[in-house]
Structures are given as C-alpha cells and as structure tokens.
Short mmCIF file of C-alpha atoms and ligand atoms in Angstrom, two decimals:
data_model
loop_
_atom_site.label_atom_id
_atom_site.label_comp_id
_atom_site.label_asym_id
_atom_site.label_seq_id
_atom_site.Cartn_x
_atom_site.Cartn_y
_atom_site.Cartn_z
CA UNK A 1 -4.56 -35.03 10.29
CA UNK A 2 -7.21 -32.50 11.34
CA UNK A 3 -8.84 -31.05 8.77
CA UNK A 4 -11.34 -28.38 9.02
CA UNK A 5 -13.44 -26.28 7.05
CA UNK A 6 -14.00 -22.52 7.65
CA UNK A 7 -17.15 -20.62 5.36
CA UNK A 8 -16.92 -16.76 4.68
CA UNK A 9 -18.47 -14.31 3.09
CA UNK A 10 -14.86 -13.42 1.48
CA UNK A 11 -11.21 -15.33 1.28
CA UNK A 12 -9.85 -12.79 3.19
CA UNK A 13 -12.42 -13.28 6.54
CA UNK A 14 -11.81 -16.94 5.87
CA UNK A 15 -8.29 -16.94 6.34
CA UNK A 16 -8.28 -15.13 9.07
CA UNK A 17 -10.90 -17.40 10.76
CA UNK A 18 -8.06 -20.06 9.90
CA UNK A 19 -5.40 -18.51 11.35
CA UNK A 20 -7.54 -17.17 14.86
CA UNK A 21 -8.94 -21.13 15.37
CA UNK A 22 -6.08 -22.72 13.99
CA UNK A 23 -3.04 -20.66 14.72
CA UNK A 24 0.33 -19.13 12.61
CA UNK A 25 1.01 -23.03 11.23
CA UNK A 26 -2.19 -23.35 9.84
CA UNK A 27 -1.97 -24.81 6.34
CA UNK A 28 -4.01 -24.00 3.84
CA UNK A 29 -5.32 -27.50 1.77
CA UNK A 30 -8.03 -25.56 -0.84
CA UNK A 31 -10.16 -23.27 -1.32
CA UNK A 32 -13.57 -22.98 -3.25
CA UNK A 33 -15.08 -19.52 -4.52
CA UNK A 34 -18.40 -20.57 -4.94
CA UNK A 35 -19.92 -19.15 -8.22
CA UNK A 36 -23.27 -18.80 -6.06
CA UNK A 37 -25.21 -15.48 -7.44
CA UNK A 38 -25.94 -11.92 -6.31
CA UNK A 39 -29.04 -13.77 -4.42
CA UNK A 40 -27.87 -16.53 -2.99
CA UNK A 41 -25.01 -14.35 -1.92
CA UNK A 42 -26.86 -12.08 0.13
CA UNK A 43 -29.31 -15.04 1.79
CA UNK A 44 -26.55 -17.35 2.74
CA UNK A 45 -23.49 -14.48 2.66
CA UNK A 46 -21.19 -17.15 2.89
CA UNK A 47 -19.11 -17.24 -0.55
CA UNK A 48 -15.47 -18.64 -0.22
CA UNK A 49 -14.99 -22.36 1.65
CA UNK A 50 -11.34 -22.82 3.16
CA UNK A 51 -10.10 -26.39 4.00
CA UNK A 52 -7.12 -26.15 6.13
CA UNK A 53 -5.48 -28.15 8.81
CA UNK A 54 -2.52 -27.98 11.54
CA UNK A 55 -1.08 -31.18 10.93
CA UNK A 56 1.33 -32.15 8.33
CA UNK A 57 0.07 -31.97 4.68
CA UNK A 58 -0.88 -35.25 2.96
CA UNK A 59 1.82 -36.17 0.44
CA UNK A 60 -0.01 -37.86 -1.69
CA UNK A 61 -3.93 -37.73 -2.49
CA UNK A 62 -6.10 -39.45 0.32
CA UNK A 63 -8.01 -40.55 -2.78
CA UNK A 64 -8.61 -40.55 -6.68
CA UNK A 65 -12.05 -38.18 -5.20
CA UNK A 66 -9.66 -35.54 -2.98
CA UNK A 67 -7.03 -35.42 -6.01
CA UNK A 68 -9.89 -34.41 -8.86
CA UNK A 69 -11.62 -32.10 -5.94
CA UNK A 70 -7.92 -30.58 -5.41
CA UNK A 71 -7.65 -29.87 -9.14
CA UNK A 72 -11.03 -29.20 -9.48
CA UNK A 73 -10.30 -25.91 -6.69
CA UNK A 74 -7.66 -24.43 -8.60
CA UNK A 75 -9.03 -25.06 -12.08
CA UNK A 76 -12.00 -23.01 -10.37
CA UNK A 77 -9.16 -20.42 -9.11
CA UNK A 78 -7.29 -20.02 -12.22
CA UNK A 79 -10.06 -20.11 -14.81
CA UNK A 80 -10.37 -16.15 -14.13
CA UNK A 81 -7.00 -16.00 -14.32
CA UNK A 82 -6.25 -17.32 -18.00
CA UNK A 83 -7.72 -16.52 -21.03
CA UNK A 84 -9.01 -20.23 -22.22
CA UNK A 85 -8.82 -23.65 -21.00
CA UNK A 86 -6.03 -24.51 -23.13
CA UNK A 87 -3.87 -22.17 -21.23
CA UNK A 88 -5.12 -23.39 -17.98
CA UNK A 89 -4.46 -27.01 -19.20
CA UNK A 90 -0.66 -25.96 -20.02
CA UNK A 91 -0.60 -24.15 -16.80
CA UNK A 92 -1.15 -28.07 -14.77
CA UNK A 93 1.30 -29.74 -17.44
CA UNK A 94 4.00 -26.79 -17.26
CA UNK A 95 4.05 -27.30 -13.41
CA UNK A 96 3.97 -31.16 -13.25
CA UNK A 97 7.56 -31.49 -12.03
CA UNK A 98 7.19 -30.12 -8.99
CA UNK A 99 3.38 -31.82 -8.30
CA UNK A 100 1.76 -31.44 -5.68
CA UNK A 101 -1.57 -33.75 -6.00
CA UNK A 102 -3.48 -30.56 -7.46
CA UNK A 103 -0.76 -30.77 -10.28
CA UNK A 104 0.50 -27.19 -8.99
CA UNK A 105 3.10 -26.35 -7.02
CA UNK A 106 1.55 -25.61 -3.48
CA UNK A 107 3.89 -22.49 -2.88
CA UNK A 108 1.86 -20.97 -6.07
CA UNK A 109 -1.82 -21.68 -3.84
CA UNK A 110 0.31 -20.42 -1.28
CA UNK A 111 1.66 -17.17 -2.67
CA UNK A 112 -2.33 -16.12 -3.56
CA UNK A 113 -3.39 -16.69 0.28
CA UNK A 114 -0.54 -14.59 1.45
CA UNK A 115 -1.35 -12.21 -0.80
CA UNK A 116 -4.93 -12.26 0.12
CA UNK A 117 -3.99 -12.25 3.43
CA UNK A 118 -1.74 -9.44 3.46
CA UNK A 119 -4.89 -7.47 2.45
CA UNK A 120 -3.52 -7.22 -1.37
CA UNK A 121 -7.06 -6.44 -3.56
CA UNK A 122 -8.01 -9.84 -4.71
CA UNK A 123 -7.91 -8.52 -8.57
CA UNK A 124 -4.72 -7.79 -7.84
CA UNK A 125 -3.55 -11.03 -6.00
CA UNK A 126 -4.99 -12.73 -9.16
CA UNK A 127 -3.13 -11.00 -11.61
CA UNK A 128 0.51 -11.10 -9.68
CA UNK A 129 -0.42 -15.38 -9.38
CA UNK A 130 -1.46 -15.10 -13.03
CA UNK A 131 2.28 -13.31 -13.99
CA UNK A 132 4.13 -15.39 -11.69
CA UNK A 133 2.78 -18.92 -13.35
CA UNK A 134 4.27 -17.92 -16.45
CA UNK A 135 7.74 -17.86 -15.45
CA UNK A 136 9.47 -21.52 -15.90
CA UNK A 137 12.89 -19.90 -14.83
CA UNK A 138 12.74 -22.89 -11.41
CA UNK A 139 12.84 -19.75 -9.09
CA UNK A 140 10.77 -20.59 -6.19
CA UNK A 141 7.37 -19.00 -6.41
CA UNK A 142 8.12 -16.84 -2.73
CA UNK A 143 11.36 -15.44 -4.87
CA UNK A 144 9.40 -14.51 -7.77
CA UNK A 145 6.76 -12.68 -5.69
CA UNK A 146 9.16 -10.88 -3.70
CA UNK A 147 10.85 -10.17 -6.67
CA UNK A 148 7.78 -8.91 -7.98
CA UNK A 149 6.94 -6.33 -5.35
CA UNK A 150 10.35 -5.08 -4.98
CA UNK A 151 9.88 -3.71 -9.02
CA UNK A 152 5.97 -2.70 -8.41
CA UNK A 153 6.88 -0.66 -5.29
CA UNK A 154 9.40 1.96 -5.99
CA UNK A 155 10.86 4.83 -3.32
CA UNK A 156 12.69 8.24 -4.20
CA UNK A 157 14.96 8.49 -1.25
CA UNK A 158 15.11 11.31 0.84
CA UNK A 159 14.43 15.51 -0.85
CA UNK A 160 17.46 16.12 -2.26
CA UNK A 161 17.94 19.10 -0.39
CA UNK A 162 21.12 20.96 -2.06
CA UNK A 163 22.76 24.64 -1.68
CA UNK A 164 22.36 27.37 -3.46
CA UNK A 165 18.66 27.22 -3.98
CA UNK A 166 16.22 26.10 -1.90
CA UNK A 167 14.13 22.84 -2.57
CA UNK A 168 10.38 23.58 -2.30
CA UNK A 169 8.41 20.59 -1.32
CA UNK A 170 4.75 21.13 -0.81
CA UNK A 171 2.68 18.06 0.95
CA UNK A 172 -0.80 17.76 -0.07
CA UNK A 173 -3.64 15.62 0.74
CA UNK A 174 -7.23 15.40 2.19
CA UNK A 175 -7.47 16.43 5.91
CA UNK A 176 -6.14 14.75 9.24
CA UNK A 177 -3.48 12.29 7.24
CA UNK A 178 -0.84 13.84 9.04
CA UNK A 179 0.44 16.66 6.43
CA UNK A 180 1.20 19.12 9.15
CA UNK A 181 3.11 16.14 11.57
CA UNK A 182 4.92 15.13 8.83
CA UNK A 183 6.57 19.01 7.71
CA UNK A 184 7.38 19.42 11.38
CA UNK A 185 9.41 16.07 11.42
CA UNK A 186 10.96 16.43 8.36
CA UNK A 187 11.94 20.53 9.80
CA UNK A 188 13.29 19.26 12.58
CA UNK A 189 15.09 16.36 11.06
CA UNK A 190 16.72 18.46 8.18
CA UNK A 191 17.22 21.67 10.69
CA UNK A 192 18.87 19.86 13.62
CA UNK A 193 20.32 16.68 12.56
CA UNK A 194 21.39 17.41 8.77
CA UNK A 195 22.42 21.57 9.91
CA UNK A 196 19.94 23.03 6.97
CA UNK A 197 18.65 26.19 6.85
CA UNK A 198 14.77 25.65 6.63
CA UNK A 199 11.57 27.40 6.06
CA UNK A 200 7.78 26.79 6.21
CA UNK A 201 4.99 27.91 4.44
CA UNK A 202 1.43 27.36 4.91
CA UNK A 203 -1.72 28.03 2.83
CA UNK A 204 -3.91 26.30 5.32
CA UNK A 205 -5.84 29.84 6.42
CA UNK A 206 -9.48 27.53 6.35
CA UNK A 207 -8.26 26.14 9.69
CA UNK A 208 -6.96 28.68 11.98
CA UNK A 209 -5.83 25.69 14.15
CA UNK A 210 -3.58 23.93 11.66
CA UNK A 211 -1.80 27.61 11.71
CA UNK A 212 -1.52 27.55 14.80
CA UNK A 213 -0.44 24.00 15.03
CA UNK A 214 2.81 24.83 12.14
CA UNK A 215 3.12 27.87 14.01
CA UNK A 216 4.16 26.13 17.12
CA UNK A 217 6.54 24.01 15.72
CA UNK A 218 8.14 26.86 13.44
CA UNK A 219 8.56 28.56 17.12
CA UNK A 220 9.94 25.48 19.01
CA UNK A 221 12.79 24.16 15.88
CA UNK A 222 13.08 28.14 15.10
CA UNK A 223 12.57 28.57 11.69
CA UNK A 224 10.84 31.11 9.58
CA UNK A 225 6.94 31.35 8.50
CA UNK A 226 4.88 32.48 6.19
CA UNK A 227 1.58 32.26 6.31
CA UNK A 228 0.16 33.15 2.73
CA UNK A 229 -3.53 32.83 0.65
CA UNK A 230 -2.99 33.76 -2.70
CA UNK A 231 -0.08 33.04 -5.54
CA UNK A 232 0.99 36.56 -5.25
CA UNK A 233 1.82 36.34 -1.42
CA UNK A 234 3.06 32.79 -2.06
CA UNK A 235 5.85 33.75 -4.61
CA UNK A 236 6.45 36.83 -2.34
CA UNK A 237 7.26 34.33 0.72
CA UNK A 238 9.53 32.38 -1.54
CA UNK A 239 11.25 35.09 -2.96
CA UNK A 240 12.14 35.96 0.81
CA UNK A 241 13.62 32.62 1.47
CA UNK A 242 16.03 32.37 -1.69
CA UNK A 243 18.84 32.02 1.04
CA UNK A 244 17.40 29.00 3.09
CA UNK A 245 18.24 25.33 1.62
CA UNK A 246 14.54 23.94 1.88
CA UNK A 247 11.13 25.28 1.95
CA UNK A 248 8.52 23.17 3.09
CA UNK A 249 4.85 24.12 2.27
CA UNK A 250 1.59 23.15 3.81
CA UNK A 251 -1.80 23.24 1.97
CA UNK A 252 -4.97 23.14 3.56
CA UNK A 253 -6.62 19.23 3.52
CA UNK A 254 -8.66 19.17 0.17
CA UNK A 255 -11.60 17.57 0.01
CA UNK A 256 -10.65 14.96 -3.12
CA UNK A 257 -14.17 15.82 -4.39
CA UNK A 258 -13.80 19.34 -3.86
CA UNK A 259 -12.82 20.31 -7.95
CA UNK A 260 -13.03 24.00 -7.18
CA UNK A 261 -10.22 24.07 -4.22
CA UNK A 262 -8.33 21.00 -5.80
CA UNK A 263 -7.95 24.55 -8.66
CA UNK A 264 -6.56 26.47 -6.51
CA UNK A 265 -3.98 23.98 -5.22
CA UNK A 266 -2.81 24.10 -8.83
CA UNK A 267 -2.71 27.04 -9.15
CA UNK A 268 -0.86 27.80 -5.78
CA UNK A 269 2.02 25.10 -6.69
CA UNK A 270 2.32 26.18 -9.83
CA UNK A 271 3.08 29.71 -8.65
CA UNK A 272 5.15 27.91 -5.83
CA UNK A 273 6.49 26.03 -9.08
CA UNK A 274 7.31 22.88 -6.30
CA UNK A 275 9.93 20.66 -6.95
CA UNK A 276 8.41 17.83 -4.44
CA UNK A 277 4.77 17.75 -4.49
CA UNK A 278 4.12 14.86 -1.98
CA UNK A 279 0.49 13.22 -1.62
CA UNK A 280 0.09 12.25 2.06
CA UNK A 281 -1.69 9.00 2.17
CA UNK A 282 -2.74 7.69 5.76
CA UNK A 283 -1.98 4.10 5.38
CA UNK A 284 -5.21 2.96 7.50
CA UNK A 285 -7.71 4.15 4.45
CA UNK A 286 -9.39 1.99 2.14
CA UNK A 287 -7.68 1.23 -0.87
CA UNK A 288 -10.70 2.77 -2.20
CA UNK A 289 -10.10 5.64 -0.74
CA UNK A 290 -6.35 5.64 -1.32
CA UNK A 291 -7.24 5.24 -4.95
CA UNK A 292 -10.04 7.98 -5.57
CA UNK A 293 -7.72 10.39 -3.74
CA UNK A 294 -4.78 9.97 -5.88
CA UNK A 295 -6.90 10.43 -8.82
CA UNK A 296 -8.49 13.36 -7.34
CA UNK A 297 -4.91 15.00 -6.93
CA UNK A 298 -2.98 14.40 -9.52
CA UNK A 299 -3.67 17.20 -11.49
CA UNK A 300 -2.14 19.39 -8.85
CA UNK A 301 0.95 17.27 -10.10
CA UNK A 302 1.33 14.79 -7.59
CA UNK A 303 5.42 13.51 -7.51
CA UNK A 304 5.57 11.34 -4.95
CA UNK A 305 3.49 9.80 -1.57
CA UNK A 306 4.40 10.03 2.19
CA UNK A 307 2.73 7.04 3.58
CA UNK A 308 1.27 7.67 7.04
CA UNK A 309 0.21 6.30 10.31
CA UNK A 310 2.06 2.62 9.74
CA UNK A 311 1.78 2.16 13.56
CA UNK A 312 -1.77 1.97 12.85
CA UNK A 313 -1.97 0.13 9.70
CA UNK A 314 -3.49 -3.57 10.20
CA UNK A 315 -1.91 -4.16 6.90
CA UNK A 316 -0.31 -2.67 4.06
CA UNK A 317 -1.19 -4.94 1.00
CA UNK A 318 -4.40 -3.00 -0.19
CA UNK A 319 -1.31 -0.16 -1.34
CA UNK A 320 -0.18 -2.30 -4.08
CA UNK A 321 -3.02 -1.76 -6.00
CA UNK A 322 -2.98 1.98 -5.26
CA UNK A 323 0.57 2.74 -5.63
CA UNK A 324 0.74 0.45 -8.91
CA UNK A 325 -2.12 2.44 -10.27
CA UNK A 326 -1.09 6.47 -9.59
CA UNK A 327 2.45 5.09 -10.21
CA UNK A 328 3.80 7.12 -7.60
CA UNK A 329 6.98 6.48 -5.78
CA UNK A 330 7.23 6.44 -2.14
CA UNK A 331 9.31 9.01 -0.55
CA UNK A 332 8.48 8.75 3.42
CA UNK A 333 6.61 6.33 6.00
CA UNK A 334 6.00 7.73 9.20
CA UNK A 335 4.56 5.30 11.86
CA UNK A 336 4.38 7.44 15.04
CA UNK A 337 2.88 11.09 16.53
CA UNK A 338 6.63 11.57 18.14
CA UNK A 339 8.14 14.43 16.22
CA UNK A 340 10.94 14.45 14.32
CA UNK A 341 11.30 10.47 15.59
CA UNK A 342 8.48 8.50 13.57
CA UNK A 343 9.38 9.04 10.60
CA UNK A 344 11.79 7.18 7.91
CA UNK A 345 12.50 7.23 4.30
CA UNK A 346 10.94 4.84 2.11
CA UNK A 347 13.03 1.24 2.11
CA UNK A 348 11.20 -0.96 -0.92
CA UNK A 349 13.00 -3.84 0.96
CA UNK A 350 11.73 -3.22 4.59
CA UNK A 351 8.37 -1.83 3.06
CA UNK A 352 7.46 -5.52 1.21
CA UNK A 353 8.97 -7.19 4.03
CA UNK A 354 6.28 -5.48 5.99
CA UNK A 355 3.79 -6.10 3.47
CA UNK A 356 3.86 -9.61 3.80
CA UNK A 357 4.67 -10.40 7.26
CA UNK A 358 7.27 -11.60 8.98
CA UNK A 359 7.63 -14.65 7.73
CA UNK A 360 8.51 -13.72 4.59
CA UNK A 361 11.98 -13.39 4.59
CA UNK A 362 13.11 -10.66 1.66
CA UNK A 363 16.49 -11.14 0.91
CA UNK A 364 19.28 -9.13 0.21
CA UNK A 365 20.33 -9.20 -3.28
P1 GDP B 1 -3.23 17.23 8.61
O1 GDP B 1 -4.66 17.71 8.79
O2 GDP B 1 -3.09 16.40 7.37
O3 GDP B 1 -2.22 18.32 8.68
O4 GDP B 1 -2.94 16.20 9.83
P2 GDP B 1 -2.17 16.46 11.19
O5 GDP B 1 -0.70 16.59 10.98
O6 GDP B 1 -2.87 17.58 11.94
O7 GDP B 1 -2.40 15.05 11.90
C1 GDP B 1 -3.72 14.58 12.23
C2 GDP B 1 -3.59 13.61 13.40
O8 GDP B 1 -2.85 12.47 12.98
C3 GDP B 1 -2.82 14.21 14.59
O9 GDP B 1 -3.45 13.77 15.77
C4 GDP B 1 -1.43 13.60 14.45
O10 GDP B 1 -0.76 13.50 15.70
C5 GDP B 1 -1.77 12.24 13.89
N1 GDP B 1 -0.67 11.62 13.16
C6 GDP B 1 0.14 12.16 12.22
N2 GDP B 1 1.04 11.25 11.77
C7 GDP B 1 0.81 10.10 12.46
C8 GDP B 1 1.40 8.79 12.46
O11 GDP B 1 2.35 8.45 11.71
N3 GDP B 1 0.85 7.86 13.29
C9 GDP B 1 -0.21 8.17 14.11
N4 GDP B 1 -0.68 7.21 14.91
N5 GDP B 1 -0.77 9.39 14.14
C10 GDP B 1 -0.28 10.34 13.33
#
C-alpha cells in the first residue's frame, strides 16, 4: 500500500492536492491540524498534514504506534468538537462496534472530508460531524448527513402565481448577480409556457443600461413596463396592472454597505407591499460575501434566495453556512445566460446531491 503524505496551508488545499496526485479513489487514512501558532503559521504556512493512499485500506493497525497515532488524529479532530474529554472518551466507546483501528467508524472521518471538500465552512463541517456522532440510531453516517442537509436546506417551490390579483415579486441584490436575467426568464417562462398575463417593473434608473437591458426583453416576450423612482410612481404602476396575474419588479444592485439606498429599497417594497422579495445570490461569491449580503438585506424583508450562476459555481458547500444562517429558503437556481432556459426551481434533493458530488448518491425517500 502506497501511502503518501500531502502538507497544506488548509484541509481543504490538502485534499485537493490528494485527489489531483492521487486521483477520485484516493482514500483518506488521517489527518493532523497542527496546533502550530499565528507565527509559525505564517513562516512555514503549512498547517493541516493529510495521509492518504490509493490502495486498499489496512484492516487492521500496521502497528500498536499507527493505531495510538490514528486515535491520536481524531482525538486532535474532535477535541473542538466536544465539550470535555469525557464526552470525547464516550464518543470512541459509543462507536466501538463498528471499529475501525481509530475506534471510529471511518465513514464519520469520511463524512468531515467530504464536507470539507465540498467547500462546506470548516466550523460548519465540525458542527454537522459533531451532531451526527450523537445519533446511535445504526443509520450509516452518509444517511445521516444527507439526511441532515435535506432539513438544513429548504426550497419554496415556484411563485404561486394565482388569478384575480397579481403576485408582486421584487428581486433584490447587489449588482451583476443576475437580477435582471433572472426576471426576464422567469417573464418568459410564466408568459409563454404557463399562458400568464405578466408585467415588469423596474426601479433601476442609476443604470440607464439595466433599463435598457429589461426594456428589451419587455419588447421581445411583449409585456408591459414601468419604469418608476419613487413609492408614489411605484404604487401608481401597480395600481395599473391590477388585471395582470404577476408583476415582477427590478431594483437597482445595492451596494450591501450602502445603508442609505438599502432605505429606500424598504421603503420602495413596502409601498410595492411585495409578496416575494427574492435575494439574488450569485453562487460563485464567498460565503463571506454571501453572508454579509444577506445581513445587509434583510431589513428590506428578504423572503426567499434565487441562487445564481451554478454553471459557474466550483462548488456549492460554502451555502450551507449562509443559507442556515439568514434562514432563507431557496426558491430558484439558474445555471446558464440562455433566457428563459437556465433556470429551474429549487429541488433540496438535486441541490445536496450537487452539493456533495456525484458520488453521493441521495436517495429517494
Ligand atoms: P444584475 O445587475 O443583477 O441585474 O445582473 P444581470 O442580469 O445584468 O447579469 C449580470 C451578468 O451575469 C450578465 O452578463 C448575465 O448574462 C450573467 N448571468 C446572469 N445569470 C447567469 C447565470 O446563471 N450563469 C452565468 N454564467 N451568467 C449569468
């Protein structure tokens, strides 16, 4: 068996030097956060140690030395996960049927790495791990995590787009996400495949181009616009589209730092009073990013997020973290510039699937 060690800066890089020298089947044997400090961090940079291999897994310890190391890497692991060594101690002992030689089952090493490696926020990863080890129901540890996601990441299904009144869904969010793409596909979806009577609005008067932009699209699906800047023109556009089924709106991108114009947008919506407020998120941001905006909007009253740009996306895990924190549901992924085609409603099933990878299978229940 070929084992070899890979050195990073984080577990994430050194996974992924695993999986470019090693391949798909790489297996991971342990890994070692070294609790080097700030200093030595930034002289040697090289934090996290990875031991994996290609070949088959030993099934029992090489030696009495590789069997206390193996323990030894996930006591270091799970001691940030646990609140005292007693716990940690019950943790080994609770998992001892199904032993591997660290006395825990690999598949719960395992679910942490694909975590990390599906770009989840290691706090995050740590905390799912730390839920999952508590639960002695014999599910496999790939069920329970699967499991898991499917609860944290929740969808609204498509606007419920009735008669008799029309639905007013306004999409918000910072500049070049993809607001104004995503009202023209969802125009031309509900206008010439569902037959609905539509209209668009737009408050974006800061960018003459993004007018023009909605303006073109209005022109080629034929539908009605409004351009308005104020809550009194706003309600007056409304009020002159009482007999259409759904109004989409438009808003100009917000800086999320901006306090003054992130005002306004309350003030506009509220006047607009929105059913659908939807925060367009471009799924290749930070999760830092993701996280500040979300904060940054949701006093406008954020309902919902349309999650952009997927055929961009080298990953989706560093979402969880943001969609478990602004607890918003998902209502649309678009993954394409092709309108109305790139664009679906939110599947929590197909969304985790794609969170993880392919070769996490997520069953149907
Ligand atoms: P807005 O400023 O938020 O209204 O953003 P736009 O709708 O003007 O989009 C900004 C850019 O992102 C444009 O070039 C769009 O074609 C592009 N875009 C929008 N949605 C997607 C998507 O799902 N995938 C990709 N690759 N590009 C997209």
């Amino acid at each position: 068996m070929d084992i070899r060690t890979f050195r990073a800066r984080t577990l994430n890089d050194a996974l992924r030097q695993v999986r470019q020298q090693l391949g798909d089947d790489a297996k991971v044997l342990h890994t070692r956060i070294k609790n080097s400090g700030l200093v030595a961090r930034v002289i040697w940079g090289q934090h996290v140690e990875v031991a994996a291999t290609v070949g088959e897994k030993p099934s029992a310890p090489v030696s009495t030395e590789i069997e206390f190391d193996y323990r030894q890497q996930y006591r270091d692991q799970l001691t940030e996960m646990v609140d005292s060594p007693t716990d940690l101690d019950d943790l080994f002992t609770a998992h001892s049927a199904a032993r591997e030689p660290s006395g825990l089952p690999e598949q719960l090493f395992q679910v942490f790495a694909d975590l990390i490696e599906a770009d989840v926020d290691e706090s995050v990863a740590r905390r799912i791990v730390s839920d999952l080890s508590t639960n002695d129901s014999g599910t496999r540890p790939h069920e329970l995590l699967v499991d898991y996601l499917l609860d944290s990441v929740t969808t609204t299904g498509p606007l419920a787009v009735g008669r008799g009144r029309p639905r007013v869904a306004a999409l918000v969010g910072p500049t070049g996400v993809g607001k104004t793409t995503t009202i023209a596909k969802l125009a031309a979806n509900y206008r010439l495949r569902e037959n609905r009577r539509v209209g668009l609005i737009t408050v974006d008067t800061f960018r003459v181009a993004a007018v023009e932009q909605l303006r073109t699209y209005a022109d080629i699906i034929d539908l009605p616009m409004e351009v308005v800047s104020t809550p009194t023109e706003l309600c007056d556009a409304i009020e002159s589209m009482q007999h259409l089924d759904l109004i989409l709106m438009d808003t100009a991108g917000r800086s999320p730092r901006d306090v003054v114009r992130i005002h306004e947008l309350r003030r506009m919506l509220e006047a607009a009073k929105a059913d659908d407020v939807l925060l367009v998120l471009s799924t290749t941001a930070s999760a830092r990013s993701l996280g500040a905006t979300c904060r940054e909007f949701a006093p406008v009253g954020t309902t919902a997020v349309v999650l952009t740009k997927l055929d961009e996306a080298m990953s989706l895990g560093h979402l969880l973290g943001v969609l478990e924190e602004s607890k918003l549901p998902i209502c649309y992924l678009t993954n394409g510039q092709n309108v109305p085609d790139d664009i679906a409603v939110a599947d929590g099933e197909s969304f985790v699937r794609r969170m993880l990878g392919s070769s996490h299978n997520v069953a149907t229940a």
